[in-house]
Amino acid sequence: MAHSARLASALTAAVIAGLIAPGPAAAQEPAAPVEQGFAGNYDYNGDGRADLVARRDETGILEVWPGSGSGGFGQRYDVGPGWNGMDLLATAGDLDEDGRADLLARRASDGALLFYGGDGTGFRPPVRIGFGWDAMSAVVAGHDYDGDGRADYLAVESATGYLWLYPGDGTGGHGVRVRIGSSWNAQKELTAIGDMDEDGHPDIVAVRGADECMYFYGGPGSQGFRRPVMFDCGWDVMASAAAAGDFNGDGHADWVGRETANGLLYLFTGDGEGGHSSSPVIDVGWGKMTIA
């Protein structure tokens, strides 16, 4: 069966369910704080709708793709060039609690993790979180995994396979990390989806390298997540999965996936029960893009 068909018919009973150029963008009046709900904060242009952020790998230009609110896109715009020096881009929710969606990036040259606070159209100049983050095979953020009301970081340590929780401090930084899992280096990618089953705890999904299948890990993350549930296979033909908030406006958290060979972009529409109701193709030409 074709991969797109497998995606469209994936099990839904137990399922899953996210920059300026290195210079400042235009300023904007501060927005009211936005609660970190089940879908998180993915509104990068301040219109109240979830958006995507992606880099064109050939040029290093970072772009915002404004969501239409119904599962499509408005007119994309450039944030700036120079992003091909980053080997990791990740949506970050509202880490500094100013009501605007933020971004994390890891600089390939020295392993520094950088926090880019959102300004309503692009991002403010970066703040360095720290060095040594090249020891992590995955870094994700944007949801409250320890239940203190602030968005946190999760990271997988390559050498040990430990899963670390870095409690957010409400300013873009983090507190003392806590180990919440082991053997996570068996996963080739990690995605902070949000609260896909809407039980009050944000969840994650991961693709296991051994079988190229995607697994749902239900929260709470502070307790190491619940036992994984495999819900779809065939992800060897997919380059990535990225959280997208409530991208189609139905009140449930969604995510996107990019198929490598043909550049198709799929939207996985969450059903609010831990699954997804459909996976339509929403755009083409994403073969050489990195989605934050």
PDB file of C-alpha atoms in Angstrom:
ATOM      1  CA  MET A   1       0.000   0.000   0.000  1.00  0.00           C
ATOM      2  CA  ALA A   2       1.287   3.487  -0.790  1.00  0.00           C
ATOM      3  CA  HIS A   3       2.602   5.419   2.167  1.00  0.00           C
ATOM      4  CA  SER A   4       0.053   8.205   1.749  1.00  0.00           C
ATOM      5  CA  ALA A   5      -2.718   5.629   1.940  1.00  0.00           C
ATOM      6  CA  ARG A   6      -1.229   4.125   5.085  1.00  0.00           C
ATOM      7  CA  LEU A   7      -1.087   7.584   6.653  1.00  0.00           C
ATOM      8  CA  ALA A   8      -4.702   8.317   5.803  1.00  0.00           C
ATOM      9  CA  SER A   9      -5.859   5.051   7.376  1.00  0.00           C
ATOM     10  CA  ALA A  10      -3.608   4.990  10.465  1.00  0.00           C
ATOM     11  CA  LEU A  11      -5.128   3.602  13.656  1.00  0.00           C
ATOM     12  CA  THR A  12      -6.990   6.265  15.592  1.00  0.00           C
ATOM     13  CA  ALA A  13      -7.999   4.365  18.731  1.00  0.00           C
ATOM     14  CA  ALA A  14      -4.775   4.839  20.668  1.00  0.00           C
ATOM     15  CA  VAL A  15      -2.860   7.390  18.704  1.00  0.00           C
ATOM     16  CA  ILE A  16      -0.982  10.590  18.966  1.00  0.00           C
ATOM     17  CA  ALA A  17      -1.516  12.572  19.044  1.00  0.00           C
ATOM     18  CA  GLY A  18       6.573  21.803  16.937  1.00  0.00           C
ATOM     19  CA  LEU A  19      14.271  33.642  13.295  1.00  0.00           C
ATOM     20  CA  ILE A  20      15.096  36.330  12.221  1.00  0.00           C
ATOM     21  CA  ALA A  21      18.132  36.518  10.147  1.00  0.00           C
ATOM     22  CA  PRO A  22      20.708  37.060  12.723  1.00  0.00           C
ATOM     23  CA  GLY A  23      19.419  40.667  13.071  1.00  0.00           C
ATOM     24  CA  PRO A  24      16.289  42.225  14.657  1.00  0.00           C
ATOM     25  CA  ALA A  25      12.891  42.409  12.974  1.00  0.00           C
ATOM     26  CA  ALA A  26      10.250  45.118  13.243  1.00  0.00           C
ATOM     27  CA  ALA A  27       8.932  45.816  16.735  1.00  0.00           C
ATOM     28  CA  GLN A  28       5.301  45.441  17.718  1.00  0.00           C
ATOM     29  CA  GLU A  29       3.220  46.308  20.759  1.00  0.00           C
ATOM     30  CA  PRO A  30       3.312  43.491  23.345  1.00  0.00           C
ATOM     31  CA  ALA A  31       0.425  41.049  23.135  1.00  0.00           C
ATOM     32  CA  ALA A  32      -1.498  39.761  26.120  1.00  0.00           C
ATOM     33  CA  PRO A  33      -0.097  36.474  27.471  1.00  0.00           C
ATOM     34  CA  VAL A  34      -1.558  33.394  25.824  1.00  0.00           C
ATOM     35  CA  GLU A  35      -2.278  30.352  27.957  1.00  0.00           C
ATOM     36  CA  GLN A  36      -0.312  27.242  27.014  1.00  0.00           C
ATOM     37  CA  GLY A  37      -3.318  25.112  26.142  1.00  0.00           C
ATOM     38  CA  PHE A  38      -3.480  21.610  24.720  1.00  0.00           C
ATOM     39  CA  ALA A  39      -2.455  22.803  21.256  1.00  0.00           C
ATOM     40  CA  GLY A  40       0.306  25.197  22.378  1.00  0.00           C
ATOM     41  CA  ASN A  41       1.268  28.539  20.845  1.00  0.00           C
ATOM     42  CA  TYR A  42       2.193  28.423  17.140  1.00  0.00           C
ATOM     43  CA  ASP A  43       0.978  31.889  16.129  1.00  0.00           C
ATOM     44  CA  TYR A  44       4.041  33.631  14.686  1.00  0.00           C
ATOM     45  CA  ASN A  45       2.364  36.579  12.958  1.00  0.00           C
ATOM     46  CA  GLY A  46      -0.102  37.580  15.673  1.00  0.00           C
ATOM     47  CA  ASP A  47      -3.361  36.900  13.813  1.00  0.00           C
ATOM     48  CA  GLY A  48      -4.598  34.281  16.257  1.00  0.00           C
ATOM     49  CA  ARG A  49      -4.016  31.337  13.891  1.00  0.00           C
ATOM     50  CA  ALA A  50      -1.413  28.577  14.050  1.00  0.00           C
ATOM     51  CA  ASP A  51       1.455  28.942  11.547  1.00  0.00           C
ATOM     52  CA  LEU A  52       4.458  26.959  10.337  1.00  0.00           C
ATOM     53  CA  VAL A  53       8.084  28.095  10.328  1.00  0.00           C
ATOM     54  CA  ALA A  54      10.438  26.475   7.819  1.00  0.00           C
ATOM     55  CA  ARG A  55      13.893  26.935   6.307  1.00  0.00           C
ATOM     56  CA  ARG A  56      14.751  26.583   2.625  1.00  0.00           C
ATOM     57  CA  ASP A  57      17.788  24.336   2.889  1.00  0.00           C
ATOM     58  CA  GLU A  58      19.341  25.456  -0.407  1.00  0.00           C
ATOM     59  CA  THR A  59      19.354  29.146   0.502  1.00  0.00           C
ATOM     60  CA  GLY A  60      19.217  29.184   4.313  1.00  0.00           C
ATOM     61  CA  ILE A  61      16.237  31.563   4.259  1.00  0.00           C
ATOM     62  CA  LEU A  62      13.778  31.194   7.114  1.00  0.00           C
ATOM     63  CA  GLU A  63      10.110  31.656   6.259  1.00  0.00           C
ATOM     64  CA  VAL A  64       6.817  31.968   8.112  1.00  0.00           C
ATOM     65  CA  TRP A  65       3.882  30.183   6.492  1.00  0.00           C
ATOM     66  CA  PRO A  66       0.770  31.773   8.010  1.00  0.00           C
ATOM     67  CA  GLY A  67      -2.055  29.336   8.642  1.00  0.00           C
ATOM     68  CA  SER A  68      -5.445  30.111   7.131  1.00  0.00           C
ATOM     69  CA  GLY A  69      -7.248  28.711  10.169  1.00  0.00           C
ATOM     70  CA  SER A  70      -8.882  25.984   8.083  1.00  0.00           C
ATOM     71  CA  GLY A  71      -5.924  23.739   7.218  1.00  0.00           C
ATOM     72  CA  GLY A  72      -4.245  25.774   4.471  1.00  0.00           C
ATOM     73  CA  PHE A  73      -1.865  28.700   4.135  1.00  0.00           C
ATOM     74  CA  GLY A  74      -1.965  32.418   3.596  1.00  0.00           C
ATOM     75  CA  GLN A  75       0.877  34.291   1.899  1.00  0.00           C
ATOM     76  CA  ARG A  76       4.261  33.148   3.193  1.00  0.00           C
ATOM     77  CA  TYR A  77       6.946  35.700   3.981  1.00  0.00           C
ATOM     78  CA  ASP A  78      10.693  35.676   4.617  1.00  0.00           C
ATOM     79  CA  VAL A  79      12.079  36.200   8.079  1.00  0.00           C
ATOM     80  CA  GLY A  80      15.659  36.382   6.859  1.00  0.00           C
ATOM     81  CA  PRO A  81      18.727  34.532   5.522  1.00  0.00           C
ATOM     82  CA  GLY A  82      21.619  32.912   7.364  1.00  0.00           C
ATOM     83  CA  TRP A  83      19.802  29.996   8.949  1.00  0.00           C
ATOM     84  CA  ASN A  84      21.776  27.255   7.214  1.00  0.00           C
ATOM     85  CA  GLY A  85      24.295  27.552  10.048  1.00  0.00           C
ATOM     86  CA  MET A  86      21.760  25.867  12.325  1.00  0.00           C
ATOM     87  CA  ASP A  87      21.530  22.078  12.529  1.00  0.00           C
ATOM     88  CA  LEU A  88      18.347  22.101  14.630  1.00  0.00           C
ATOM     89  CA  LEU A  89      15.215  24.258  14.495  1.00  0.00           C
ATOM     90  CA  ALA A  90      12.342  23.676  16.909  1.00  0.00           C
ATOM     91  CA  THR A  91       9.114  25.446  17.717  1.00  0.00           C
ATOM     92  CA  ALA A  92       9.172  26.513  21.341  1.00  0.00           C
ATOM     93  CA  GLY A  93       5.685  27.664  22.268  1.00  0.00           C
ATOM     94  CA  ASP A  94       5.705  30.772  24.430  1.00  0.00           C
ATOM     95  CA  LEU A  95       8.786  30.125  26.545  1.00  0.00           C
ATOM     96  CA  ASP A  96       9.104  33.715  27.761  1.00  0.00           C
ATOM     97  CA  GLU A  97       5.365  34.139  28.439  1.00  0.00           C
ATOM     98  CA  ASP A  98       4.850  37.322  26.426  1.00  0.00           C
ATOM     99  CA  GLY A  99       2.008  35.878  24.340  1.00  0.00           C
ATOM    100  CA  ARG A 100       4.122  35.308  21.217  1.00  0.00           C
ATOM    101  CA  ALA A 101       5.414  32.064  19.759  1.00  0.00           C
ATOM    102  CA  ASP A 102       9.171  31.512  20.084  1.00  0.00           C
ATOM    103  CA  LEU A 103      11.842  29.403  18.390  1.00  0.00           C
ATOM    104  CA  LEU A 104      14.891  27.345  19.388  1.00  0.00           C
ATOM    105  CA  ALA A 105      17.891  26.813  17.125  1.00  0.00           C
ATOM    106  CA  ARG A 106      21.196  25.006  17.586  1.00  0.00           C
ATOM    107  CA  ARG A 107      24.307  26.486  15.989  1.00  0.00           C
ATOM    108  CA  ALA A 108      26.252  23.765  14.173  1.00  0.00           C
ATOM    109  CA  SER A 109      29.665  25.386  14.631  1.00  0.00           C
ATOM    110  CA  ASP A 110      29.758  25.213  18.442  1.00  0.00           C
ATOM    111  CA  GLY A 111      26.661  23.337  19.646  1.00  0.00           C
ATOM    112  CA  ALA A 112      25.157  26.453  21.230  1.00  0.00           C
ATOM    113  CA  LEU A 113      21.400  26.407  21.812  1.00  0.00           C
ATOM    114  CA  LEU A 114      19.808  29.763  20.997  1.00  0.00           C
ATOM    115  CA  PHE A 115      16.457  31.161  22.089  1.00  0.00           C
ATOM    116  CA  TYR A 116      14.656  33.440  19.615  1.00  0.00           C
ATOM    117  CA  GLY A 117      11.783  35.289  21.248  1.00  0.00           C
ATOM    118  CA  GLY A 118       8.880  36.035  18.921  1.00  0.00           C
ATOM    119  CA  ASP A 119       8.041  39.665  18.151  1.00  0.00           C
ATOM    120  CA  GLY A 120       4.754  39.179  16.302  1.00  0.00           C
ATOM    121  CA  THR A 121       6.204  38.955  12.776  1.00  0.00           C
ATOM    122  CA  GLY A 122       9.636  37.397  13.181  1.00  0.00           C
ATOM    123  CA  PHE A 123      12.041  37.011  16.064  1.00  0.00           C
ATOM    124  CA  ARG A 124      14.147  39.142  18.352  1.00  0.00           C
ATOM    125  CA  PRO A 125      17.948  38.771  18.434  1.00  0.00           C
ATOM    126  CA  PRO A 126      18.979  35.427  19.909  1.00  0.00           C
ATOM    127  CA  VAL A 127      19.825  34.691  23.529  1.00  0.00           C
ATOM    128  CA  ARG A 128      22.273  31.863  24.121  1.00  0.00           C
ATOM    129  CA  ILE A 129      20.880  29.180  26.421  1.00  0.00           C
ATOM    130  CA  GLY A 130      24.185  27.346  26.649  1.00  0.00           C
ATOM    131  CA  PHE A 131      26.837  25.272  24.906  1.00  0.00           C
ATOM    132  CA  GLY A 132      27.105  21.491  24.602  1.00  0.00           C
ATOM    133  CA  TRP A 133      23.693  20.923  23.114  1.00  0.00           C
ATOM    134  CA  ASP A 134      25.248  19.032  20.203  1.00  0.00           C
ATOM    135  CA  ALA A 135      25.347  16.130  22.684  1.00  0.00           C
ATOM    136  CA  MET A 136      21.581  15.910  22.188  1.00  0.00           C
ATOM    137  CA  SER A 137      20.041  14.008  19.286  1.00  0.00           C
ATOM    138  CA  ALA A 138      16.705  15.775  19.783  1.00  0.00           C
ATOM    139  CA  VAL A 139      15.558  18.983  21.485  1.00  0.00           C
ATOM    140  CA  VAL A 140      11.876  19.947  21.606  1.00  0.00           C
ATOM    141  CA  ALA A 141       9.885  22.476  23.611  1.00  0.00           C
ATOM    142  CA  GLY A 142       6.660  24.409  23.902  1.00  0.00           C
ATOM    143  CA  HIS A 143       4.496  22.523  26.388  1.00  0.00           C
ATOM    144  CA  ASP A 144       4.218  22.233  30.164  1.00  0.00           C
ATOM    145  CA  TYR A 145       5.500  18.754  31.005  1.00  0.00           C
ATOM    146  CA  ASP A 146       5.982  19.208  34.754  1.00  0.00           C
ATOM    147  CA  GLY A 147       2.646  20.869  35.517  1.00  0.00           C
ATOM    148  CA  ASP A 148       3.944  24.190  36.851  1.00  0.00           C
ATOM    149  CA  GLY A 149       2.221  26.305  34.192  1.00  0.00           C
ATOM    150  CA  ARG A 150       5.364  27.068  32.171  1.00  0.00           C
ATOM    151  CA  ALA A 151       6.545  25.654  28.855  1.00  0.00           C
ATOM    152  CA  ASP A 152       9.493  23.270  29.178  1.00  0.00           C
ATOM    153  CA  TYR A 153      12.261  21.668  27.125  1.00  0.00           C
ATOM    154  CA  LEU A 154      12.781  17.957  26.442  1.00  0.00           C
ATOM    155  CA  ALA A 155      16.072  16.578  25.115  1.00  0.00           C
ATOM    156  CA  VAL A 156      17.496  13.159  24.263  1.00  0.00           C
ATOM    157  CA  GLU A 157      21.182  12.637  25.115  1.00  0.00           C
ATOM    158  CA  SER A 158      22.859  10.749  22.270  1.00  0.00           C
ATOM    159  CA  ALA A 159      25.521   8.883  24.248  1.00  0.00           C
ATOM    160  CA  THR A 160      23.314   7.638  27.087  1.00  0.00           C
ATOM    161  CA  GLY A 161      19.814   7.612  25.578  1.00  0.00           C
ATOM    162  CA  TYR A 162      18.523   9.534  28.591  1.00  0.00           C
ATOM    163  CA  LEU A 163      15.440  11.711  28.164  1.00  0.00           C
ATOM    164  CA  TRP A 164      15.858  14.949  30.084  1.00  0.00           C
ATOM    165  CA  LEU A 165      13.199  17.409  31.207  1.00  0.00           C
ATOM    166  CA  TYR A 166      14.423  21.003  31.488  1.00  0.00           C
ATOM    167  CA  PRO A 167      11.819  23.011  33.438  1.00  0.00           C
ATOM    168  CA  GLY A 168      11.085  26.342  31.763  1.00  0.00           C
ATOM    169  CA  ASP A 169      11.687  29.429  33.898  1.00  0.00           C
ATOM    170  CA  GLY A 170       9.227  31.715  32.097  1.00  0.00           C
ATOM    171  CA  THR A 171      11.957  33.887  30.555  1.00  0.00           C
ATOM    172  CA  GLY A 172      13.160  31.578  27.773  1.00  0.00           C
ATOM    173  CA  GLY A 173      15.682  29.736  29.919  1.00  0.00           C
ATOM    174  CA  HIS A 174      15.360  26.661  32.095  1.00  0.00           C
ATOM    175  CA  GLY A 175      15.947  25.315  35.579  1.00  0.00           C
ATOM    176  CA  VAL A 176      17.790  22.201  36.750  1.00  0.00           C
ATOM    177  CA  ARG A 177      17.181  19.260  34.438  1.00  0.00           C
ATOM    178  CA  VAL A 178      15.535  16.024  35.577  1.00  0.00           C
ATOM    179  CA  ARG A 179      16.019  12.618  33.962  1.00  0.00           C
ATOM    180  CA  ILE A 180      12.629  11.142  33.063  1.00  0.00           C
ATOM    181  CA  GLY A 181      13.524   8.249  30.765  1.00  0.00           C
ATOM    182  CA  SER A 182      16.171   5.998  29.253  1.00  0.00           C
ATOM    183  CA  SER A 183      16.799   4.161  25.956  1.00  0.00           C
ATOM    184  CA  TRP A 184      15.451   7.115  23.972  1.00  0.00           C
ATOM    185  CA  ASN A 185      18.361   6.941  21.527  1.00  0.00           C
ATOM    186  CA  ALA A 186      16.381   4.160  19.850  1.00  0.00           C
ATOM    187  CA  GLN A 187      14.166   6.954  18.514  1.00  0.00           C
ATOM    188  CA  LYS A 188      15.373   8.783  15.443  1.00  0.00           C
ATOM    189  CA  GLU A 189      13.170  11.809  16.035  1.00  0.00           C
ATOM    190  CA  LEU A 190      10.946  13.321  18.690  1.00  0.00           C
ATOM    191  CA  THR A 191       7.979  15.675  18.258  1.00  0.00           C
ATOM    192  CA  ALA A 192       6.268  17.709  20.992  1.00  0.00           C
ATOM    193  CA  ILE A 193       2.689  17.440  19.699  1.00  0.00           C
ATOM    194  CA  GLY A 194       0.782  18.841  22.672  1.00  0.00           C
ATOM    195  CA  ASP A 195      -2.152  17.265  24.481  1.00  0.00           C
ATOM    196  CA  MET A 196      -3.513  15.046  21.726  1.00  0.00           C
ATOM    197  CA  ASP A 197      -5.907  13.088  23.933  1.00  0.00           C
ATOM    198  CA  GLU A 198      -6.947  16.224  25.866  1.00  0.00           C
ATOM    199  CA  ASP A 199      -6.525  14.694  29.302  1.00  0.00           C
ATOM    200  CA  GLY A 200      -4.680  17.744  30.611  1.00  0.00           C
ATOM    201  CA  HIS A 201      -1.159  16.407  29.988  1.00  0.00           C
ATOM    202  CA  PRO A 202       0.929  17.193  26.873  1.00  0.00           C
ATOM    203  CA  ASP A 203       2.094  14.181  24.893  1.00  0.00           C
ATOM    204  CA  ILE A 204       4.922  13.378  22.483  1.00  0.00           C
ATOM    205  CA  VAL A 205       5.396  11.146  19.450  1.00  0.00           C
ATOM    206  CA  ALA A 206       8.595   9.503  18.247  1.00  0.00           C
ATOM    207  CA  VAL A 207       9.768   7.500  15.251  1.00  0.00           C
ATOM    208  CA  ARG A 208      11.722   4.388  16.189  1.00  0.00           C
ATOM    209  CA  GLY A 209      14.739   3.800  13.974  1.00  0.00           C
ATOM    210  CA  ALA A 210      14.528  -0.002  14.051  1.00  0.00           C
ATOM    211  CA  ASP A 211      11.104  -0.286  12.433  1.00  0.00           C
ATOM    212  CA  GLU A 212      10.432   3.226  11.051  1.00  0.00           C
ATOM    213  CA  CYS A 213       7.157   3.259  12.980  1.00  0.00           C
ATOM    214  CA  MET A 214       5.685   6.163  14.923  1.00  0.00           C
ATOM    215  CA  TYR A 215       4.748   5.764  18.588  1.00  0.00           C
ATOM    216  CA  PHE A 216       2.479   7.802  20.847  1.00  0.00           C
ATOM    217  CA  TYR A 217       3.686   8.574  24.387  1.00  0.00           C
ATOM    218  CA  GLY A 218       0.932   9.912  26.625  1.00  0.00           C
ATOM    219  CA  GLY A 219       1.717  12.396  29.389  1.00  0.00           C
ATOM    220  CA  PRO A 220       2.414  13.314  32.101  1.00  0.00           C
ATOM    221  CA  GLY A 221       6.015  13.749  31.069  1.00  0.00           C
ATOM    222  CA  SER A 222       7.156  14.408  34.641  1.00  0.00           C
ATOM    223  CA  GLN A 223       6.407  10.730  35.297  1.00  0.00           C
ATOM    224  CA  GLY A 224       8.271   9.545  32.217  1.00  0.00           C
ATOM    225  CA  PHE A 225       5.227   9.263  29.909  1.00  0.00           C
ATOM    226  CA  ARG A 226       2.956   6.259  29.559  1.00  0.00           C
ATOM    227  CA  ARG A 227       3.861   3.096  27.658  1.00  0.00           C
ATOM    228  CA  PRO A 228       4.240   3.761  23.916  1.00  0.00           C
ATOM    229  CA  VAL A 229       1.543   2.836  21.426  1.00  0.00           C
ATOM    230  CA  MET A 230       2.570   2.216  17.822  1.00  0.00           C
ATOM    231  CA  PHE A 231       0.069   3.764  15.440  1.00  0.00           C
ATOM    232  CA  ASP A 232       1.694   4.042  12.008  1.00  0.00           C
ATOM    233  CA  CYS A 233       4.644   2.629  10.055  1.00  0.00           C
ATOM    234  CA  GLY A 234       6.370   3.507   6.808  1.00  0.00           C
ATOM    235  CA  TRP A 235       8.037   6.649   8.116  1.00  0.00           C
ATOM    236  CA  ASP A 236      11.240   5.796   6.258  1.00  0.00           C
ATOM    237  CA  VAL A 237       9.800   7.795   3.350  1.00  0.00           C
ATOM    238  CA  MET A 238       9.006  10.755   5.595  1.00  0.00           C
ATOM    239  CA  ALA A 239      11.643  13.312   6.529  1.00  0.00           C
ATOM    240  CA  SER A 240      10.000  14.750   9.609  1.00  0.00           C
ATOM    241  CA  ALA A 241       6.927  15.308  11.717  1.00  0.00           C
ATOM    242  CA  ALA A 242       6.306  18.755  13.204  1.00  0.00           C
ATOM    243  CA  ALA A 243       3.727  20.047  15.647  1.00  0.00           C
ATOM    244  CA  ALA A 244       1.306  22.575  14.144  1.00  0.00           C
ATOM    245  CA  GLY A 245      -1.066  23.512  16.954  1.00  0.00           C
ATOM    246  CA  ASP A 246      -4.746  23.660  15.995  1.00  0.00           C
ATOM    247  CA  PHE A 247      -3.959  24.178  12.335  1.00  0.00           C
ATOM    248  CA  ASN A 248      -7.427  23.519  10.874  1.00  0.00           C
ATOM    249  CA  GLY A 249      -9.420  25.402  13.515  1.00  0.00           C
ATOM    250  CA  ASP A 250     -11.490  22.488  14.826  1.00  0.00           C
ATOM    251  CA  GLY A 251     -10.260  22.830  18.399  1.00  0.00           C
ATOM    252  CA  HIS A 252      -7.822  19.894  18.375  1.00  0.00           C
ATOM    253  CA  ALA A 253      -4.018  19.801  18.146  1.00  0.00           C
ATOM    254  CA  ASP A 254      -2.617  18.784  14.744  1.00  0.00           C
ATOM    255  CA  TRP A 255       0.772  18.021  13.194  1.00  0.00           C
ATOM    256  CA  VAL A 256       2.361  17.922   9.741  1.00  0.00           C
ATOM    257  CA  GLY A 257       4.623  15.452   7.980  1.00  0.00           C
ATOM    258  CA  ARG A 258       6.837  15.922   4.927  1.00  0.00           C
ATOM    259  CA  GLU A 259       7.344  13.130   2.388  1.00  0.00           C
ATOM    260  CA  THR A 260      10.916  13.150   1.114  1.00  0.00           C
ATOM    261  CA  ALA A 261      10.751  11.880  -2.462  1.00  0.00           C
ATOM    262  CA  ASN A 262       7.877  13.981  -3.780  1.00  0.00           C
ATOM    263  CA  GLY A 263       7.881  16.924  -1.352  1.00  0.00           C
ATOM    264  CA  LEU A 264       4.254  16.450  -0.310  1.00  0.00           C
ATOM    265  CA  LEU A 265       3.187  18.077   2.952  1.00  0.00           C
ATOM    266  CA  TYR A 266       0.528  16.197   4.928  1.00  0.00           C
ATOM    267  CA  LEU A 267      -1.683  17.611   7.678  1.00  0.00           C
ATOM    268  CA  PHE A 268      -2.643  15.120  10.384  1.00  0.00           C
ATOM    269  CA  THR A 269      -5.848  16.440  11.913  1.00  0.00           C
ATOM    270  CA  GLY A 270      -6.168  15.546  15.578  1.00  0.00           C
ATOM    271  CA  ASP A 271      -9.481  14.186  16.827  1.00  0.00           C
ATOM    272  CA  GLY A 272      -9.060  15.174  20.495  1.00  0.00           C
ATOM    273  CA  GLU A 273      -9.086  11.536  21.584  1.00  0.00           C
ATOM    274  CA  GLY A 274      -5.461  10.677  20.938  1.00  0.00           C
ATOM    275  CA  GLY A 275      -5.867   9.977  17.252  1.00  0.00           C
ATOM    276  CA  HIS A 276      -6.307  11.730  13.934  1.00  0.00           C
ATOM    277  CA  SER A 277      -9.315  11.841  11.643  1.00  0.00           C
ATOM    278  CA  SER A 278      -7.542  12.395   8.312  1.00  0.00           C
ATOM    279  CA  SER A 279      -4.190  13.189   6.687  1.00  0.00           C
ATOM    280  CA  PRO A 280      -4.791  15.304   3.581  1.00  0.00           C
ATOM    281  CA  VAL A 281      -2.013  16.698   1.409  1.00  0.00           C
ATOM    282  CA  ILE A 282      -2.034  20.473   1.976  1.00  0.00           C
ATOM    283  CA  ASP A 283       0.909  21.583  -0.157  1.00  0.00           C
ATOM    284  CA  VAL A 284       3.708  20.474  -2.487  1.00  0.00           C
ATOM    285  CA  GLY A 285       7.322  21.526  -2.958  1.00  0.00           C
ATOM    286  CA  TRP A 286       8.507  20.789   0.589  1.00  0.00           C
ATOM    287  CA  GLY A 287      11.216  18.307  -0.427  1.00  0.00           C
ATOM    288  CA  LYS A 288      14.117  20.626   0.465  1.00  0.00           C
ATOM    289  CA  MET A 289      12.635  22.334   3.493  1.00  0.00           C
ATOM    290  CA  THR A 290      13.347  21.941   7.207  1.00  0.00           C
ATOM    291  CA  ILE A 291      10.206  22.487   9.312  1.00  0.00           C
ATOM    292  CA  ALA A 292      10.737  23.819  12.823  1.00  0.00           C
TER     293      ALA A 292
END
